[in-house]
Amino acid sequence: MSEPIIEVRHLSKSFGTHVVLRDVDFTVKPGDVTCVIGASGSGKSTLLRCINLLETPTSGSILFHGQDITEKRFDPCGYRARVGMVFQSFNLFNNMTVLDNCTAGLRYVLHQDKETARRTALSNLEKVGMAPYINARPRQLSGGQKQRVAIARALSMQPEVLLFDEPTSALDPQMVGEVLSVMRKLAADGLTMIVVTHEMAFARDVSSHVVYMADGVIAEEGTPQDIFDHPQNPKTTEFLTRFLSR
Ligand SMILES: Nc1ncnc2c1ncn2[C@@H]1O[C@H](COP(=O)(O)OP(=O)(O)O)[C@@H](O)[C@H]1O
Ligand SMILES: [Mg+2]
């Protein structure tokens, strides 16, 4: 059995008196594709944001290779290079070309020289089918293309884990497939991923582990078969019925 990469332990997060995450516990091992599903407002984004230290947990811990990232002396900058994030709204730098979007982190965070950064960025843009667009600006691209660039940018940092927060939710339906197919390829290549998604077919086919969140707690977790074919918690059944009948 391989060692876990990420261990979330008794994680809670409140905003003022509003408790958003309560005693959340789960483990991610190398190569795992963990899909987090659940209704809007159940705390999925907050969970990812805590894992990426965009939010500070109120209590509990998050271990990365056994080291607690919530400790004060922990360096979030180096950590974010190893645990990347892809957002629903792409978050590209709109004033930069596609290539510069992908080399910026390599040059200014990892201090690579221009040519090394360019080579890494190009190979990742090729992987997502966006190499022909290196000189384009984000505004010239479709939503699906922007998201593929955002994925190439995240991959260029050579992360150990990539977090995705509803990566297809802002896309027109005809563009969802191109992004999911890139993500399927990454999963097949063995990339460790935590994916918040409403794409139940993706969660069922691609994930190794599914976490169902309701009202800030993990209501149920298990293999895709456990969750989709044999849910134990009535809340899971109700969520899936409501969701799949839409
Ligand atoms: N920065 C914040 N300040 C106050 N409340 C927040 C903040 N971020 C999220 N919340 C609240 O936390 C709850 C969970 O939000 P979120 O994690 O975005 O859920 P999900 O991603 O599952 O839709 C919501 O009630 C939301 O309003
Ligand atoms: Mg969200």
XYZ file of C-alpha atoms and ligand atoms in Angstrom:
274
model
C 0.000 0.000 0.000
C 1.381 3.388 -0.945
C 1.592 6.232 1.541
C -1.148 8.867 1.408
C -0.362 12.186 -0.296
C -3.109 14.151 1.426
C -4.871 13.371 4.688
C -7.722 15.615 5.740
C -8.310 15.101 9.468
C -11.273 16.439 11.468
C -11.346 19.510 9.257
C -13.829 22.205 10.229
C -14.315 25.646 8.761
C -16.601 28.432 9.916
C -17.191 31.879 8.525
C -18.162 33.829 11.653
C -20.862 31.723 13.271
C -21.684 29.928 10.023
C -20.250 26.407 10.159
C -19.482 25.379 6.578
C -17.382 22.222 7.095
C -17.687 19.893 10.070
C -15.254 17.135 10.976
C -14.358 16.265 7.389
C -12.008 13.308 7.091
C -10.601 11.660 4.004
C -7.377 10.380 2.503
C -5.896 10.681 -0.974
C -3.284 8.242 -2.226
C -1.072 8.562 -5.310
C -3.066 8.007 -8.484
C -6.447 8.407 -6.775
C -9.153 10.299 -8.597
C -11.447 11.514 -5.834
C -14.707 13.044 -6.998
C -16.549 15.273 -4.548
C -20.258 15.554 -5.257
C -23.078 17.285 -3.424
C -25.658 20.032 -3.640
C -24.689 23.652 -4.069
C -23.742 25.180 -0.717
C -22.672 21.884 0.838
C -19.079 23.102 1.289
C -17.296 21.495 -1.677
C -15.431 24.618 -2.814
C -14.531 25.530 0.752
C -13.039 22.064 1.187
C -10.865 22.447 -1.945
C -9.913 25.977 -0.940
C -8.791 24.715 2.478
C -6.710 21.991 0.817
C -5.061 24.640 -1.368
C -4.717 27.033 1.605
C -6.853 29.685 -0.044
C -8.880 29.418 3.168
C -7.515 28.788 6.641
C -9.202 25.868 8.391
C -10.865 26.732 11.699
C -9.788 23.431 13.236
C -8.444 20.057 12.264
C -5.464 19.387 10.066
C -4.457 18.692 6.494
C -1.348 16.586 6.054
C 0.686 16.660 2.850
C 3.115 13.734 2.867
C 2.595 13.666 6.617
C 3.362 17.354 7.152
C 0.633 19.590 8.560
C 0.077 22.397 6.057
C -2.068 24.368 8.506
C 0.908 25.081 10.759
C 1.921 28.732 10.799
C 5.468 28.179 9.580
C 4.356 26.195 6.531
C 5.182 27.887 3.194
C 2.017 28.076 1.062
C 3.830 29.233 -2.067
C 5.980 26.156 -2.621
C 3.045 23.998 -1.615
C 0.723 25.496 -4.240
C 3.242 24.556 -6.920
C 2.831 20.936 -5.846
C -0.930 21.000 -5.358
C -2.425 22.919 -8.285
C -5.939 24.179 -8.768
C -8.247 24.595 -11.752
C -11.214 26.887 -11.202
C -14.710 27.002 -12.651
C -14.042 30.475 -14.049
C -10.589 29.625 -15.540
C -8.785 32.515 -13.758
C -6.404 33.039 -16.679
C -4.335 36.209 -16.906
C -6.346 38.011 -19.581
C -3.571 40.402 -20.578
C -1.139 37.582 -21.333
C -0.883 35.173 -24.242
C -1.710 31.503 -23.830
C 1.995 30.656 -23.702
C 2.795 33.347 -21.136
C -0.087 32.146 -18.976
C 1.579 28.744 -18.888
C 5.163 29.933 -18.373
C 4.487 32.639 -15.746
C 4.451 30.269 -12.757
C 7.484 28.384 -14.040
C 9.493 31.551 -14.458
C 8.417 33.616 -11.477
C 7.598 30.944 -8.878
C 9.933 28.116 -9.892
C 12.588 30.484 -11.346
C 13.111 28.488 -14.535
C 14.849 30.078 -17.493
C 12.729 31.202 -20.423
C 13.559 28.307 -22.732
C 13.002 25.563 -20.148
C 9.692 27.145 -19.168
C 8.661 27.404 -22.810
C 9.402 23.751 -23.487
C 7.419 22.569 -20.452
C 4.492 24.844 -21.278
C 4.439 23.743 -24.915
C 4.394 20.066 -24.074
C 1.456 20.605 -21.734
C -0.388 22.773 -24.251
C 0.088 19.938 -26.730
C -1.360 17.492 -24.237
C -4.602 19.502 -24.032
C -4.711 20.265 -27.771
C -3.978 23.988 -27.374
C -0.475 24.234 -28.870
C -1.788 25.973 -32.035
C -3.030 28.864 -29.861
C 0.144 29.883 -28.031
C -0.046 33.494 -29.198
C -3.772 33.945 -28.611
C -5.183 35.945 -25.706
C -7.818 34.375 -23.471
C -10.573 36.634 -24.858
C -10.074 35.099 -28.310
C -10.788 31.610 -27.004
C -13.964 29.670 -26.302
C -14.740 28.603 -22.742
C -13.604 25.046 -23.412
C -10.336 26.282 -24.888
C -9.765 28.623 -21.924
C -10.293 25.788 -19.502
C -7.882 23.567 -21.428
C -5.263 26.343 -21.210
C -5.945 26.636 -17.475
C -5.343 22.887 -17.167
C -2.111 23.147 -19.196
C -0.995 26.007 -16.959
C -1.663 23.958 -13.842
C 0.083 20.897 -15.334
C 3.126 22.959 -16.291
C 3.955 23.356 -12.606
C 4.245 19.543 -12.522
C 1.953 19.215 -9.531
C 1.634 16.030 -7.533
C -2.060 16.669 -7.072
C -4.459 18.720 -9.136
C -7.663 20.106 -7.623
C -10.577 20.897 -9.936
C -13.521 23.002 -8.738
C -16.437 22.366 -11.106
C -14.187 22.757 -14.159
C -17.052 22.354 -16.628
C -19.825 24.255 -14.849
C -19.209 27.556 -16.627
C -19.063 25.970 -20.089
C -21.630 25.764 -22.841
C -22.823 22.157 -23.069
C -21.029 21.497 -26.360
C -17.676 22.314 -24.704
C -18.016 20.125 -21.645
C -16.859 17.020 -23.506
C -13.508 18.406 -24.658
C -12.545 19.346 -21.092
C -13.751 16.064 -19.587
C -11.828 14.118 -22.199
C -8.609 15.945 -21.236
C -9.330 15.121 -17.590
C -9.981 11.470 -18.433
C -6.606 11.346 -20.133
C -4.867 12.841 -17.091
C -6.552 10.288 -14.852
C -5.458 7.475 -17.173
C -1.888 8.842 -17.032
C -2.017 8.384 -13.259
C -2.316 12.009 -12.120
C -3.728 12.328 -8.608
C -6.839 14.482 -8.796
C -9.574 15.778 -6.503
C -12.503 16.842 -8.657
C -15.586 18.699 -7.475
C -18.128 17.991 -10.169
C -21.751 17.627 -11.133
C -20.752 15.375 -14.036
C -22.048 12.120 -12.615
C -20.985 10.034 -15.618
C -17.420 11.263 -15.143
C -17.562 10.548 -11.396
C -18.914 7.070 -12.053
C -16.477 6.111 -14.817
C -13.256 7.849 -13.867
C -13.066 8.156 -10.101
C -11.506 5.681 -7.746
C -13.299 7.256 -4.802
C -16.462 9.329 -4.449
C -17.177 11.669 -1.545
C -20.768 12.844 -1.157
C -21.103 16.030 0.881
C -24.272 17.357 2.465
C -24.464 20.397 4.756
C -20.741 20.540 5.428
C -20.226 16.892 6.326
C -19.266 13.810 4.370
C -22.613 12.063 4.286
C -21.190 9.044 2.481
C -18.049 7.974 0.652
C -16.894 4.903 -1.196
C -16.152 3.486 -4.591
C -18.295 4.712 -7.497
C -20.154 1.387 -7.301
C -20.851 1.927 -3.590
C -22.181 5.430 -4.123
C -24.036 5.098 -7.410
C -25.284 1.503 -7.236
C -25.594 0.790 -3.520
C -25.892 4.074 -1.601
C -26.389 3.454 2.117
C -27.452 6.921 3.211
C -30.986 7.987 2.223
C -29.592 11.508 1.590
C -27.276 10.107 -1.096
C -30.165 8.301 -2.772
C -32.284 11.421 -2.666
C -29.478 13.604 -4.076
C -28.732 11.196 -6.914
C -32.397 10.734 -7.772
C -32.951 14.471 -7.824
C -29.772 15.030 -9.785
C -30.072 12.312 -12.350
C -33.705 13.107 -13.106
C -32.946 16.708 -14.131
N -15.804 33.629 2.146
C -16.994 33.244 2.649
N -17.605 33.968 3.605
C -18.781 33.579 4.139
N -19.448 32.478 3.762
C -18.899 31.713 2.807
C -17.648 32.050 2.196
N -17.346 31.085 1.293
C -18.360 30.198 1.328
N -19.287 30.568 2.230
C -20.520 29.845 2.553
O -20.172 28.502 2.789
C -21.188 27.615 2.330
C -20.562 26.580 1.420
O -20.086 27.218 0.259
P -19.237 26.477 -0.843
O -18.065 25.836 -0.205
O -18.977 27.460 -1.914
O -20.256 25.349 -1.312
P -20.322 24.536 -2.684
O -19.029 24.699 -3.380
O -20.618 23.138 -2.262
O -21.463 25.132 -3.455
C -22.232 28.489 1.645
O -23.294 28.681 2.542
C -21.481 29.776 1.391
O -22.352 30.856 1.407
Mg -18.580 25.423 -5.250
